[in-house]
Every structure is written in C-alpha cells, then in structure tokens.
Coordinates of C-alpha atoms and ligand atoms in Angstrom, one line a residue:
M29 CA 191.7 98.7 65.8
C30 CA 190.8 101.8 67.8
G31 CA 192.9 104.8 68.5
I32 CA 193.8 105.4 72.2
A33 CA 195.4 108.6 73.7
G34 CA 196.0 109.8 77.2
Y35 CA 197.9 112.7 78.8
I36 CA 198.7 114.0 82.3
G37 CA 200.9 117.1 82.8
P38 CA 201.0 120.9 82.7
K39 CA 199.8 121.3 79.1
N40 CA 196.1 121.5 78.3
A41 CA 195.3 117.8 78.3
V42 CA 192.3 118.2 76.1
D43 CA 194.3 119.8 73.3
V44 CA 197.0 117.2 73.6
V45 CA 194.8 114.2 73.4
F46 CA 192.7 115.7 70.6
D47 CA 195.9 116.2 68.6
Q48 CA 197.0 112.7 69.4
L49 CA 193.7 111.3 68.0
K50 CA 194.3 113.3 64.8
R51 CA 197.7 111.5 64.5
L52 CA 196.0 108.2 64.7
E53 CA 193.3 108.9 62.0
Y54 CA 195.1 106.8 59.4
R55 CA 194.0 103.7 61.3
G56 CA 190.4 104.4 60.5
Y57 CA 187.5 105.0 62.9
D58 CA 183.8 106.0 62.9
S59 CA 183.4 107.8 66.2
A60 CA 185.5 109.5 68.9
G61 CA 185.4 110.9 72.4
I62 CA 187.4 112.5 75.2
A63 CA 187.1 112.3 79.0
Y64 CA 188.8 115.0 81.0
L65 CA 189.0 116.1 84.6
Q66 CA 187.0 119.1 85.6
G67 CA 187.3 119.8 89.3
D68 CA 185.4 117.1 91.2
H69 CA 184.0 115.2 88.2
I70 CA 184.9 113.8 84.8
E71 CA 183.5 115.5 81.7
V72 CA 182.9 113.2 78.7
T73 CA 182.3 114.6 75.2
K74 CA 181.9 112.1 72.4
R75 CA 180.4 112.0 68.9
A76 CA 179.8 109.6 66.0
G77 CA 181.5 110.6 62.8
K78 CA 184.8 112.2 62.2
L79 CA 187.0 114.1 64.6
S80 CA 185.6 117.4 63.2
E81 CA 182.3 116.5 64.8
L82 CA 183.9 115.9 68.1
G83 CA 185.9 119.1 67.8
K84 CA 182.8 121.2 67.2
A85 CA 181.2 119.8 70.3
L86 CA 184.3 119.9 72.4
F87 CA 185.6 123.4 71.6
E88 CA 182.3 125.3 71.6
T89 CA 183.9 126.8 74.8
P90 CA 187.6 126.5 75.8
K91 CA 188.3 123.4 77.8
I92 CA 191.2 123.3 80.3
A93 CA 192.4 120.2 82.0
Q94 CA 195.6 118.5 83.2
L95 CA 194.4 115.0 82.7
A96 CA 192.5 113.5 79.7
I97 CA 192.0 110.3 77.8
A98 CA 190.7 110.0 74.3
H99 CA 189.5 107.3 71.9
S100 CA 188.7 106.9 68.2
R101 CA 186.5 103.8 67.7
W102 CA 186.1 101.2 65.0
A103 CA 182.6 100.0 65.5
T104 CA 182.7 96.9 67.5
H105 CA 179.7 95.8 69.5
G106 CA 177.0 98.3 68.5
G107 CA 177.0 100.8 65.6
P108 CA 178.8 104.1 65.4
T109 CA 176.6 106.3 67.6
N110 CA 177.2 108.9 70.2
E111 CA 176.0 106.5 72.9
N112 CA 178.4 103.7 71.7
A113 CA 181.4 106.0 71.3
H114 CA 184.0 105.9 74.0
P115 CA 184.8 106.9 76.8
H116 CA 182.2 105.1 79.0
Y117 CA 181.5 105.7 82.7
D118 CA 181.1 103.0 85.3
Q119 CA 177.8 102.8 87.2
F120 CA 178.7 105.5 89.6
E121 CA 180.3 107.9 87.0
R122 CA 183.5 107.8 89.1
V123 CA 185.6 106.1 86.4
A124 CA 185.8 106.8 82.7
I125 CA 187.2 104.1 80.5
I126 CA 188.3 103.6 76.9
H127 CA 189.0 100.3 75.3
N128 CA 190.7 98.7 72.3
G129 CA 190.0 95.1 71.2
I130 CA 187.2 92.7 72.0
I131 CA 185.8 91.4 75.3
E132 CA 184.6 87.9 74.4
N133 CA 182.6 87.3 77.5
Y134 CA 180.8 90.6 77.7
L135 CA 177.4 89.1 77.2
E136 CA 177.5 86.8 80.2
L137 CA 179.0 89.6 82.3
K138 CA 176.3 92.0 81.2
Q139 CA 173.6 89.5 82.2
E140 CA 175.1 89.1 85.7
L141 CA 175.3 92.9 86.1
V142 CA 171.8 93.5 84.9
A143 CA 170.6 90.9 87.3
K144 CA 172.2 93.0 90.0
G145 CA 170.4 96.1 88.8
H146 CA 173.0 97.7 86.6
K147 CA 171.7 100.0 83.8
F148 CA 173.5 100.4 80.5
K149 CA 173.4 103.3 78.1
S150 CA 175.2 101.6 75.2
Q151 CA 175.4 98.3 73.3
T152 CA 179.2 98.1 73.8
D153 CA 181.4 95.5 75.6
T154 CA 183.4 98.5 76.8
E155 CA 180.6 99.8 79.1
V156 CA 180.3 96.3 80.6
A157 CA 184.0 96.4 81.3
A158 CA 183.5 99.9 82.9
H159 CA 180.9 98.5 85.3
V160 CA 183.0 95.5 86.2
I161 CA 185.8 98.0 87.1
G162 CA 183.3 100.1 89.0
E163 CA 182.3 97.0 91.1
E164 CA 186.0 96.4 92.0
Y165 CA 186.6 100.1 92.6
A166 CA 183.7 100.2 95.0
N167 CA 185.7 98.0 97.4
G168 CA 187.9 101.0 98.2
V169 CA 191.0 99.7 96.4
P170 CA 193.3 102.0 94.3
L171 CA 192.3 102.4 90.7
E172 CA 195.1 100.2 89.4
E173 CA 194.1 97.4 91.8
A174 CA 190.5 97.7 90.6
A175 CA 191.7 97.5 87.0
R176 CA 193.9 94.5 87.8
K177 CA 191.1 92.5 89.4
A178 CA 188.5 93.5 86.8
S179 CA 190.8 92.5 83.9
K180 CA 191.0 89.0 85.4
R181 CA 187.2 88.7 84.9
L182 CA 187.4 89.8 81.3
R183 CA 188.2 87.3 78.5
G184 CA 189.3 88.4 75.1
A185 CA 192.0 90.5 73.4
F186 CA 191.9 94.1 74.7
S187 CA 193.6 97.1 76.3
L188 CA 191.9 99.5 78.7
V189 CA 192.7 103.0 79.8
L190 CA 190.9 104.6 82.8
M191 CA 190.8 107.6 85.0
S192 CA 188.8 108.7 88.1
H193 CA 188.0 112.0 89.7
T194 CA 188.6 110.4 93.1
E195 CA 192.3 109.8 92.1
P196 CA 192.8 112.9 89.9
D197 CA 196.6 112.5 89.7
K198 CA 196.9 109.3 87.7
I199 CA 195.9 107.5 84.5
V200 CA 195.8 103.7 84.7
C201 CA 196.2 101.4 81.7
V202 CA 195.9 97.7 81.2
R203 CA 197.4 95.9 78.2
N204 CA 196.0 92.4 77.8
A205 CA 196.7 92.0 74.0
S206 CA 196.0 95.2 71.9
P207 CA 199.0 97.4 71.7
L208 CA 199.7 100.2 74.3
V209 CA 202.7 102.5 74.2
L210 CA 203.7 104.8 77.0
G211 CA 205.3 108.2 76.3
L212 CA 207.8 109.4 79.0
G213 CA 208.2 113.2 79.4
N214 CA 209.6 115.6 81.9
G215 CA 206.9 116.6 84.3
E216 CA 204.4 115.0 82.0
N217 CA 203.5 111.5 80.8
M218 CA 201.2 110.1 78.1
L219 CA 200.1 106.9 76.3
A220 CA 198.7 105.9 72.9
S221 CA 197.8 102.8 70.9
D222 CA 200.6 103.6 68.4
I223 CA 203.8 105.6 68.4
P224 CA 203.0 108.3 65.9
A225 CA 200.6 110.0 68.5
L226 CA 203.5 110.4 70.9
L227 CA 206.3 111.8 68.7
P228 CA 205.4 115.5 68.8
Y229 CA 205.7 115.3 72.6
T230 CA 208.4 112.8 73.4
R231 CA 210.7 110.3 71.6
E232 CA 211.2 108.2 74.8
V233 CA 208.6 105.4 74.6
F234 CA 208.0 102.2 76.4
I235 CA 205.9 99.5 74.7
M236 CA 203.9 97.6 77.3
D237 CA 204.1 93.9 77.4
E238 CA 200.9 91.8 77.3
N239 CA 199.1 91.3 80.7
T240 CA 200.7 94.3 82.3
I241 CA 199.3 97.4 84.1
G242 CA 200.6 100.9 83.9
V243 CA 200.1 103.8 86.3
L244 CA 201.0 107.3 85.0
T245 CA 201.3 110.5 87.0
K246 CA 202.8 113.7 85.7
D247 CA 206.1 112.8 87.4
S248 CA 206.2 109.0 87.4
V249 CA 205.4 105.9 85.4
H250 CA 205.1 102.5 87.0
V251 CA 204.3 99.2 85.3
Y252 CA 203.2 96.0 87.0
D253 CA 202.6 92.4 86.0
S254 CA 199.2 90.7 86.5
D255 CA 200.2 89.7 90.0
G256 CA 201.0 93.3 90.9
R257 CA 204.8 92.9 90.8
S258 CA 206.7 95.9 89.6
I259 CA 208.4 95.7 86.1
P260 CA 211.4 97.7 85.2
I261 CA 210.8 100.3 82.5
K262 CA 213.5 100.5 79.8
P263 CA 212.6 103.5 77.5
M264 CA 213.3 103.2 73.8
H265 CA 214.4 106.3 71.9
I266 CA 212.5 106.7 68.6
E267 CA 214.3 108.4 65.8
W268 CA 211.5 107.9 63.2
D269 CA 209.7 110.8 61.5
V270 CA 205.9 110.6 61.8
A271 CA 205.4 109.0 58.4
S272 CA 207.8 106.2 59.1
A273 CA 206.3 105.9 62.7
E274 CA 203.0 105.1 61.1
R275 CA 204.9 102.2 59.5
G276 CA 206.5 101.3 62.7
G277 CA 209.9 102.3 61.3
F278 CA 209.5 99.9 58.4
E279 CA 209.9 101.1 54.8
H280 CA 206.5 99.8 53.8
F281 CA 203.3 98.9 55.6
M282 CA 203.5 95.5 54.0
L283 CA 206.8 94.7 55.7
K284 CA 205.5 96.1 59.0
E285 CA 202.4 93.8 58.7
I286 CA 204.6 90.8 57.8
Y287 CA 206.5 91.4 61.0
E288 CA 203.3 91.8 63.0
Q289 CA 202.3 88.2 62.3
P290 CA 203.6 86.7 65.6
Q291 CA 201.7 89.4 67.5
V292 CA 198.6 88.8 65.4
M293 CA 198.9 85.0 66.1
R294 CA 198.8 85.9 69.8
Q295 CA 195.8 88.2 69.3
V296 CA 193.9 85.6 67.3
T297 CA 194.2 83.1 70.1
A298 CA 193.8 85.6 73.0
G299 CA 190.8 84.7 75.0
R300 CA 190.0 81.7 72.8
V301 CA 192.0 79.0 74.4
D302 CA 192.2 78.3 78.1
D303 CA 195.0 77.0 80.1
S304 CA 193.7 73.4 79.9
G305 CA 193.8 73.5 76.0
V306 CA 190.1 74.0 75.6
V307 CA 189.0 76.2 72.6
R308 CA 186.4 78.7 73.5
L309 CA 184.7 80.6 70.7
E310 CA 182.2 83.0 72.2
G311 CA 179.4 84.2 70.0
V312 CA 179.5 81.3 67.4
F313 CA 176.5 79.0 67.1
N314 CA 175.4 77.0 70.1
E315 CA 176.6 73.5 70.3
N316 CA 173.6 71.6 68.8
V317 CA 174.1 73.5 65.6
W318 CA 177.6 72.1 65.2
T319 CA 176.4 68.5 65.6
E320 CA 173.8 69.1 62.9
I321 CA 176.0 70.7 60.2
D322 CA 176.6 68.2 57.4
R323 CA 178.7 70.4 55.0
V324 CA 180.6 73.6 55.0
N325 CA 180.8 76.0 52.0
I326 CA 183.5 78.6 52.3
I327 CA 183.1 81.6 50.1
A328 CA 185.7 84.4 49.5
C329 CA 188.0 86.2 47.1
G330 CA 191.7 86.4 46.6
T331 CA 193.8 85.9 49.7
A332 CA 190.7 85.1 51.7
Y333 CA 189.9 82.4 49.2
H334 CA 193.3 80.9 49.7
A335 CA 192.7 80.9 53.5
G336 CA 189.5 79.1 52.8
L337 CA 191.4 76.4 51.0
M338 CA 193.4 75.9 54.1
G339 CA 190.1 75.8 56.1
K340 CA 188.9 73.1 53.7
H341 CA 192.1 71.1 54.2
F342 CA 191.7 71.3 58.0
F343 CA 188.0 70.5 58.1
E344 CA 188.3 67.5 55.7
S345 CA 191.6 66.0 56.9
T346 CA 191.0 66.5 60.6
L347 CA 187.2 66.5 61.1
R348 CA 186.2 64.5 58.0
L349 CA 183.7 67.3 57.5
P350 CA 182.8 67.7 53.7
T351 CA 183.9 71.2 52.7
D352 CA 183.8 73.2 49.5
V353 CA 185.5 76.5 48.7
Y354 CA 184.0 78.9 46.1
F355 CA 185.2 82.2 44.6
S356 CA 182.5 84.6 45.7
S357 CA 182.2 86.0 42.1
E358 CA 181.4 82.5 40.8
F359 CA 179.3 81.3 43.7
R360 CA 176.4 83.7 43.1
Y361 CA 176.0 82.9 39.4
G362 CA 176.6 79.2 39.7
N363 CA 173.2 78.5 41.2
P364 CA 174.9 76.5 44.0
V365 CA 173.4 73.3 45.5
L366 CA 173.1 74.1 49.2
S367 CA 172.2 71.5 51.8
P368 CA 169.7 73.0 54.3
K369 CA 172.0 71.7 57.1
S370 CA 175.1 73.3 55.5
L371 CA 177.0 76.2 57.0
A372 CA 178.3 79.0 54.7
I373 CA 181.5 80.7 55.9
F374 CA 182.4 84.1 54.4
V375 CA 186.0 85.1 54.8
S376 CA 186.9 88.7 54.3
Q377 CA 189.6 91.0 55.7
S378 CA 187.7 94.2 54.9
G379 CA 184.2 92.8 55.3
E380 CA 183.1 95.0 52.4
T381 CA 184.0 92.9 49.3
A382 CA 181.0 93.2 47.0
D383 CA 181.1 89.7 45.6
T384 CA 181.4 88.1 49.0
L385 CA 178.6 90.3 50.4
A386 CA 176.4 89.4 47.5
A387 CA 177.1 85.7 48.0
L388 CA 176.2 86.1 51.7
R389 CA 172.9 87.7 50.8
L390 CA 172.1 84.8 48.5
C391 CA 172.8 82.3 51.3
K392 CA 170.5 84.3 53.6
E393 CA 167.8 84.2 51.0
R394 CA 168.2 80.4 50.9
R395 CA 168.0 80.4 54.8
I396 CA 171.5 78.9 55.1
R397 CA 173.3 79.5 58.3
T398 CA 176.1 82.1 57.8
L399 CA 179.3 82.6 59.7
G400 CA 181.8 85.4 59.0
I401 CA 185.6 85.3 59.5
V402 CA 186.3 89.0 59.2
N403 CA 188.9 91.5 60.3
V404 CA 187.1 94.8 60.2
I405 CA 184.6 94.9 63.1
G406 CA 181.3 96.6 62.2
S407 CA 181.8 95.9 58.5
S408 CA 178.9 94.9 56.3
I409 CA 179.8 91.2 56.1
A410 CA 180.4 91.1 59.9
R411 CA 177.0 92.7 60.5
E412 CA 175.0 90.6 58.1
C413 CA 176.4 87.1 59.0
D414 CA 174.4 85.2 61.6
R415 CA 177.6 85.0 63.6
T416 CA 181.1 86.4 63.1
I417 CA 184.5 85.4 64.4
F418 CA 186.9 88.4 64.2
T419 CA 190.4 87.7 63.2
Q420 CA 191.7 90.5 65.5
A421 CA 194.6 91.2 63.1
G422 CA 194.5 95.0 63.6
P423 CA 194.3 97.4 60.7
E424 CA 195.8 96.0 57.5
I425 CA 196.9 99.0 55.5
S426 CA 198.9 97.4 52.6
V427 CA 196.8 96.3 49.7
A428 CA 198.7 93.0 49.6
S429 CA 197.2 90.9 52.5
T430 CA 199.7 89.2 54.8
K431 CA 198.8 89.2 58.5
A432 CA 195.1 88.9 57.7
Y433 CA 195.7 85.7 55.8
T434 CA 197.7 84.2 58.7
A435 CA 194.9 85.3 61.1
Q436 CA 192.2 83.8 58.9
V437 CA 194.0 80.4 58.7
M438 CA 194.5 80.4 62.4
V439 CA 190.8 81.1 63.0
F440 CA 190.0 78.1 60.7
A441 CA 192.2 75.9 62.9
L442 CA 190.6 77.2 66.1
L443 CA 187.1 76.8 64.6
G444 CA 187.9 73.3 63.5
L445 CA 189.2 72.4 66.9
Y446 CA 186.1 73.9 68.5
I447 CA 183.9 71.7 66.2
A448 CA 186.1 68.7 67.1
Q449 CA 185.4 69.4 70.8
V450 CA 181.7 69.8 70.3
Q451 CA 181.3 66.8 68.0
E452 CA 183.8 64.8 70.0
V453 CA 185.5 63.8 66.8
P454 CA 187.5 60.6 67.5
G455 CA 191.2 60.8 67.2
V456 CA 191.5 64.6 67.3
R457 CA 193.7 65.5 70.3
V458 CA 192.5 69.1 70.7
E459 CA 194.9 69.9 73.5
E460 CA 197.9 68.8 71.5
W461 CA 196.8 70.9 68.6
V462 CA 196.3 73.9 70.9
S463 CA 199.7 73.4 72.4
E464 CA 201.3 73.6 68.9
I465 CA 199.1 76.5 67.9
M466 CA 200.3 78.4 70.9
R467 CA 203.9 78.0 69.7
M468 CA 203.1 79.4 66.3
D469 CA 204.0 83.0 67.3
A470 CA 207.5 82.0 68.3
L471 CA 207.9 79.9 65.2
A472 CA 206.8 82.7 63.0
E473 CA 209.4 84.9 64.8
E474 CA 212.0 82.3 63.8
C475 CA 210.8 82.5 60.2
L476 CA 211.3 86.2 60.2
T477 CA 215.0 85.7 61.1
L478 CA 215.4 84.2 57.6
E479 CA 215.0 87.6 56.0
T480 CA 218.7 88.2 55.3
D481 CA 219.0 84.9 53.4
I482 CA 215.8 85.6 51.6
I483 CA 217.1 89.0 50.4
K484 CA 220.1 87.2 48.9
M485 CA 217.7 84.8 47.0
A486 CA 215.6 87.7 45.9
E487 CA 218.6 89.4 44.4
E488 CA 219.4 86.2 42.4
I489 CA 215.9 85.6 41.0
K490 CA 214.3 89.1 40.8
D491 CA 214.5 89.3 37.0
M492 CA 212.8 85.9 36.3
P493 CA 210.1 86.2 33.6
L494 CA 207.9 83.5 35.2
C495 CA 207.7 81.8 38.5
F496 CA 206.0 78.5 39.4
F497 CA 204.6 77.9 42.9
L498 CA 204.1 74.2 43.6
G499 CA 203.3 71.9 46.5
R500 CA 201.2 69.0 47.6
G501 CA 198.4 69.1 50.1
A502 CA 198.4 72.2 52.3
D503 CA 201.6 73.2 50.6
A504 CA 199.7 73.5 47.3
F505 CA 197.2 75.9 48.9
V506 CA 200.0 78.1 50.5
A507 CA 201.7 78.1 47.1
M508 CA 198.6 79.8 45.6
E509 CA 198.9 82.5 48.3
G510 CA 202.6 82.9 47.7
A511 CA 202.0 83.3 44.0
L512 CA 199.4 86.0 44.5
K513 CA 201.8 88.0 46.6
L514 CA 204.5 87.9 43.8
K515 CA 201.9 88.8 41.1
E516 CA 200.3 91.7 42.9
I517 CA 203.4 93.5 44.2
A518 CA 206.2 92.5 41.9
Y519 CA 204.0 92.2 38.8
I520 CA 205.8 88.9 37.9
P521 CA 203.7 86.3 36.1
T522 CA 203.2 83.1 38.0
Q523 CA 201.8 79.6 37.6
E524 CA 200.6 77.8 40.7
Y525 CA 199.7 74.1 40.7
P526 CA 199.7 71.0 42.8
A527 CA 203.2 69.7 42.1
G528 CA 201.9 66.5 40.5
E529 CA 200.1 68.5 37.8
M530 CA 203.3 69.7 36.2
K531 CA 203.6 66.7 33.9
H532 CA 200.1 67.3 32.6
G533 CA 201.0 70.4 30.6
P534 CA 202.6 73.2 32.7
L535 CA 206.0 71.6 32.4
A536 CA 206.1 72.9 28.8
L537 CA 206.7 76.4 30.2
I538 CA 209.9 75.5 32.0
T539 CA 213.1 77.0 30.6
D540 CA 216.4 77.9 32.2
K541 CA 215.0 81.4 33.0
V542 CA 212.0 80.1 34.9
I543 CA 212.2 79.6 38.7
S544 CA 210.0 77.0 40.5
I545 CA 209.3 77.4 44.2
F546 CA 208.3 74.2 45.9
G547 CA 206.6 73.9 49.2
C548 CA 208.1 70.8 50.8
T549 CA 207.0 71.0 54.4
D550 CA 204.9 67.9 54.4
S551 CA 207.4 65.1 55.0
T552 CA 204.9 62.4 54.0
V553 CA 205.0 63.5 50.3
R554 CA 208.4 65.1 50.2
D555 CA 210.0 62.5 48.1
K556 CA 207.2 62.9 45.5
V557 CA 207.8 66.7 45.5
V558 CA 211.5 66.1 45.0
S559 CA 210.7 63.9 42.0
N560 CA 208.7 66.9 40.6
M561 CA 211.7 69.1 41.3
K562 CA 213.9 66.8 39.3
E563 CA 211.6 66.9 36.3
V564 CA 211.9 70.7 36.4
Q565 CA 215.7 70.6 36.7
A566 CA 216.0 68.1 33.9
R567 CA 214.7 70.9 31.7
A568 CA 217.2 73.4 33.1
G569 CA 214.7 75.0 35.4
K570 CA 215.9 76.3 38.8
C571 CA 214.2 75.2 42.0
L572 CA 213.8 76.9 45.4
A573 CA 212.5 74.6 48.2
I574 CA 210.8 75.6 51.4
T575 CA 211.2 72.7 53.8
T576 CA 211.4 72.0 57.6
S577 CA 214.4 72.3 59.8
D578 CA 214.7 68.4 60.2
D579 CA 215.1 67.9 56.5
T580 CA 218.7 66.9 55.8
L581 CA 218.5 66.0 52.1
M582 CA 216.9 69.0 50.4
E583 CA 220.1 71.0 50.0
Q584 CA 221.4 68.3 47.6
A585 CA 218.1 68.5 45.6
A586 CA 217.2 72.1 45.3
D587 CA 219.1 75.1 44.0
W588 CA 218.1 77.2 47.0
T589 CA 216.7 75.9 50.3
I590 CA 214.8 77.7 53.0
K591 CA 214.3 75.8 56.2
I592 CA 211.4 76.8 58.6
P593 CA 210.9 75.4 62.1
K594 CA 209.0 72.2 62.3
T595 CA 205.7 71.6 64.2
K596 CA 203.8 68.4 64.8
Y597 CA 201.3 69.1 62.1
D598 CA 201.7 69.5 58.3
F599 CA 198.9 72.1 58.3
L600 CA 200.9 74.4 60.6
N601 CA 204.2 73.7 58.8
A602 CA 202.5 74.8 55.6
L603 CA 201.1 78.0 57.2
L604 CA 204.6 79.0 58.5
A605 CA 205.9 78.6 54.9
I606 CA 203.9 81.7 53.9
V607 CA 206.2 84.0 55.9
P608 CA 209.3 83.4 53.7
L609 CA 207.1 83.6 50.6
Q610 CA 205.8 86.9 51.7
L611 CA 209.3 88.2 52.5
L612 CA 210.6 86.9 49.1
S613 CA 207.9 88.6 47.1
Y614 CA 208.3 91.8 49.1
H615 CA 212.1 92.0 48.5
I616 CA 211.8 91.1 44.8
A617 CA 209.3 93.9 44.5
R618 CA 211.5 96.3 46.5
L619 CA 214.6 95.4 44.5
N620 CA 212.7 96.0 41.3
G621 CA 211.6 99.4 42.5
C622 CA 207.9 98.5 42.5
E623 CA 205.3 100.6 44.5
I624 CA 204.6 98.1 47.2
D625 CA 201.8 99.2 49.5
Q626 CA 199.6 100.6 46.7
P627 CA 200.3 98.3 43.7
R628 CA 199.0 99.3 40.3
N629 CA 195.4 98.5 39.3
L630 CA 194.5 97.2 42.8
A631 CA 192.4 98.4 45.8
K632 CA 192.5 97.3 49.4
S633 CA 188.8 96.6 49.4
V634 CA 187.0 95.7 46.2
T635 CA 183.6 97.1 46.9
V636 CA 182.3 96.8 43.3
E637 CA 181.5 93.6 41.4
Ligands
LIG718 C1 195.2 90.0 48.6 O1 196.5 90.4 48.8 C2 194.4 91.1 47.9 N1 194.4 92.3 48.7 C3 193.0 90.6 47.5 O2 193.1 89.4 46.8 C4 192.0 90.4 48.7 O3 192.4 89.3 49.5 C5 190.6 90.2 48.2 O4 190.2 91.3 47.4 C6 189.6 89.9 49.3 O5 189.5 91.0 50.1 P1 188.7 90.8 51.5 O6 189.5 89.8 52.3 O7 188.7 92.2 52.1 O8 187.3 90.4 51.2

C-alpha cells in the first residue's frame, strides 16, 4: 500500500508533506514524489528509490509553498522509476494527482484516451486516472465535481488526492476503498493514508468512509457522498504515541491486522463484483483459456499453502475442476507431472518466497500457464507470473499471516466464481455466492466481537503442552492454518488432522492435559465430528468446538464452544472460523509473554531456499 500525504496552511507545505512521508516509511515503498503550488503552476519533483533521493532533488534549493501533496509508492503498474513515481499530471498539467490502490479498468480507459490523442509518460494506472479527471475538469466544473464524476468511471480499490493551480486554495481527495485520514487543524488542514503521519501536527482526525469525497482548505474541511450530499464530520481525538499509531492503537501489528480483516474483505471484492452479482476479474486470462484448462495446480508455502487447500476445496466441490496443492519446496524436486492444459497458481503474500518463485520458474520452463495470487504489488512472483490477481490486503507487517490468508481465500472464491461464469458450470448460482461473499465483512466483524470470551478460553488453556486442531472438509484445512498460528507465535506444539484420522494413531497422544480444537461449522458432518470429540473426551481430553450460531447441541458436547455467524455455504463458514482461531493463538501468546510480531526463528518473507 502506498503512502499518501497532503497539507494546506501557513507552514511550508513541502517540509510538512516530506516529513509526513518519512513517518509512513514503515509501510514500505520504492519511489516517492511531491507536487506543490508555485504561483500559477504546479511543480512536481519525484524520484525512484528512497526518500533521501527525493530529498536531494527537492531541497537543492529552498522550496516554499502553502499547498502540497506527496506520495510514496509500492510499485504497481510499471516498475519503480522516476516516470512511474507519483504525482502525475493530467493532460493539460492543470491537475496533479496521487493514488493508492489499483484501478482495474485502466487498460480499457487508456485505450479510449489514446484513441482521442492522449499521450502518456508512464506505465501507471494513476496517470490514466489523472487524464480521466482532466477530461471532466475541462468541462469547467469545480475540482471536487471533476473528481466525483471521474471516480465513477474508475473500477477497482483506490483512493485519490488531487490539486490544481486553477483552484489554489483546496486539496480534493476521494476514498473509494484504500484508507484516507483527514487531519483537522487550526488555520491548516491535512490528510494521510495512515494516522502516524498526522500526529505531529494534529490529534483531531477524521477517517473517511468508502465512496466519499473530501475538500480541504486551510480553514475548512467538507466531506460528501458519491451523490454530492454533505456528510457531517465527527473528529476523533487520538491519544496514541507514534509507535502505537503505526499499530493503529493495537498492542501488536498482528492484532491490528486481525481486526483489519473486514476492511480487507471489502478491499478484495472492491471493483471485482458488480451490482448484478457478476464477478469481474480484470487482467486474468481471456475467456477461452478458462474453457480449456483441465487441471489446476496450486503451489505455495505455509499460510499461503493452507489458503491453496481452501482453493482446492472450492474448485473441486463447486466447479468439479481437478485441483492439486503442492508445497513449493517439494514441487520443484518432485518432477511433477503437468498437463499442458493445466494452470499453475502461485499464492504468496510477499511475492518473494524463494521456493515459490523457483517453482514458478520451473512451470514457465515447462510452458505451463501461470497465475499469481499475491499481496505485494511489483514483487518478483507478481511480475513473473503470466497474470496476477492482487489480494489488496495492504501491508502485512506481522510475521504471522492473518489478513493475507483471508484475502487469499476470498480471491480463490472470486476466481472460482469467475470460472463458473465463463464455463457456465451447471448448478453454480454465482449471484447467490456473491451475495454471501458481500456479507463476509459484516460477519467477520461479528466474529471479532467474540474476543472477550476467547481471552477467557485462552487464560484456561494457555499452558497446554500440546494442542490438536481437527475438522472435516474445509474445517480440516482451516484447522491447519489455526495450528500454524499457535505454533509460530505461542511456540506450542500442535497436531492437525482431518478429525476422522484420530483413531488411526494420533489418539494415542491424548491425555487430560491435551486440548483438541474442533472445527464444526459444516453441519452435514457435524455429528461425525462430535463422535470424534467423544473419542477424545473418553480419554480425558478437553475439547473446544467452533460451530455456527444455529447449532443448539454443541454446548452439551464440548468443554468450550465458540459460535460464529452462519452463511449459506460451508466454505464461507469455515473461513470465518479462522478469526477466532487467530484471536485464540494471539491471546495465548500474549498471556504467555511471547514476542508476537517477530517470533523467534522466523522471517516475514523467506527469500532463501
Ligand atoms: C505464515 O504465518 C508465515 N508467515 C509463513 O508460513 C508464510 O505464510 C510463508 O512463508 C509463505 O510466505 P508468502 O505468502 O509470502 O509466500
């Protein structure tokens, strides 16, 4: 996710926004730039590389301005070069724009604009957006109206900030999906993509809602909805210090990222489903490819591998599309049998995992079609796959992956529904699936309200010597991800199995000290899972069950029960169950005094074999 900053007021705006960018450096970037008002025009200075490069170029001579916007970029469309860095001008150089997120339909817009004679200097989707805004602005409307009309033509998950020398007293911002926070001052106002950039200047902030437009002058801030209706601004006073502000006020990045999951679910779907329930995945293969594919091979590591298992479950149970999942580290040395008509899908949060990258290169040597499901835009795996679907989860800082997993599984569901649309798979009611998927953010919010009860359970079981994670179907795959969380942040040994496997050996490990966590969200096999639970309890083992809200019997069967909201589909119920499992592992680790965000022996991205 990119860093965004903007200031209007009596201070030197160039110094303020440059400082704000420095406070957003923790988010990662590969180029940066600033646009600032200089009399009757806008100056833009931007450089690839670190802020020090921009600083050298910017401060060769003192720069004084009362209005500036600034951006640190994570390479999106186009590599980290000076030309691709933001800000970008419109075609008349009357508007400067910075952007966060992805504009899915930028290619078709660019073709339309080129056909009208537009010339582009960069490879970015941002410059296309700038030209679309320039077209609207040329109609003589106020800048905010041009932004409002233009953003209706853009599809994707994005936020825009823009300024113009023809209206030198205002900054305009649009929040479609990517976060935007306004900083309210006295005789000055500002904005940023994240709170830490604002705190040295103001502690009164306003977090913009999705699909709203902001207009900032030095003495006023107004926010409007997408129809131009004014929205009341209720400032929030921030007490955090800067360090905790980077964690959004949470004690650890992991908890912040667990709580970001509803927002991430909205970001994953933004621009990818339309009002009639049709899935639109720009940039994946064209339709005849999907009718040809006869098998899918999913290749990944760790959490991404567990997301791949969920992808397999969806593709095989819903599309009847044969799917295998491989550990990247095994795939390459296993001399895999690959059908020429198969598709290889590489799942990776970082996009830099060495084993997954090596497996990708093997598939390319074998001339197998490759698709990435990646979070970090511009990463090696994203660049080297034939096509990539970005999870749009934002920067995941904590080593233990949470929101990236949820986003990856959601992308698998969207991809599966897209294939169902193209292949016209009988019996798959895409619009019903989409309707349930669009409820997931609210259901995940509900799961987060279970935290108080989960803390109590964590206090009871935090000293267990061993923990089983068990389930059937998709619950078994979520169990594996839940187990990995407990292992990697609480350092507690786990055993994870399909519940029916217990009798074939693992049951021998059950004692009265061992806890078994059962995923029971699939009502079609719940009675079988309860039987497995009884086998454990008959040997003095204690059981924690995660089930759905309509289940009235589990409390009599399990020692502890967590109830999550129910959806129409077992796949989605199982996915929701990961939220309490993430919270449980987090609180067990916290209560045991573990270092959570940087667990021992682990790295966020394993770039070595
Ligand atoms: C998961 O919590 C771990 N951080 C680890 O298993 C991770 O999922 C794995 O290393 C794969 O990383 P990637 O998604 O960046 O490729």
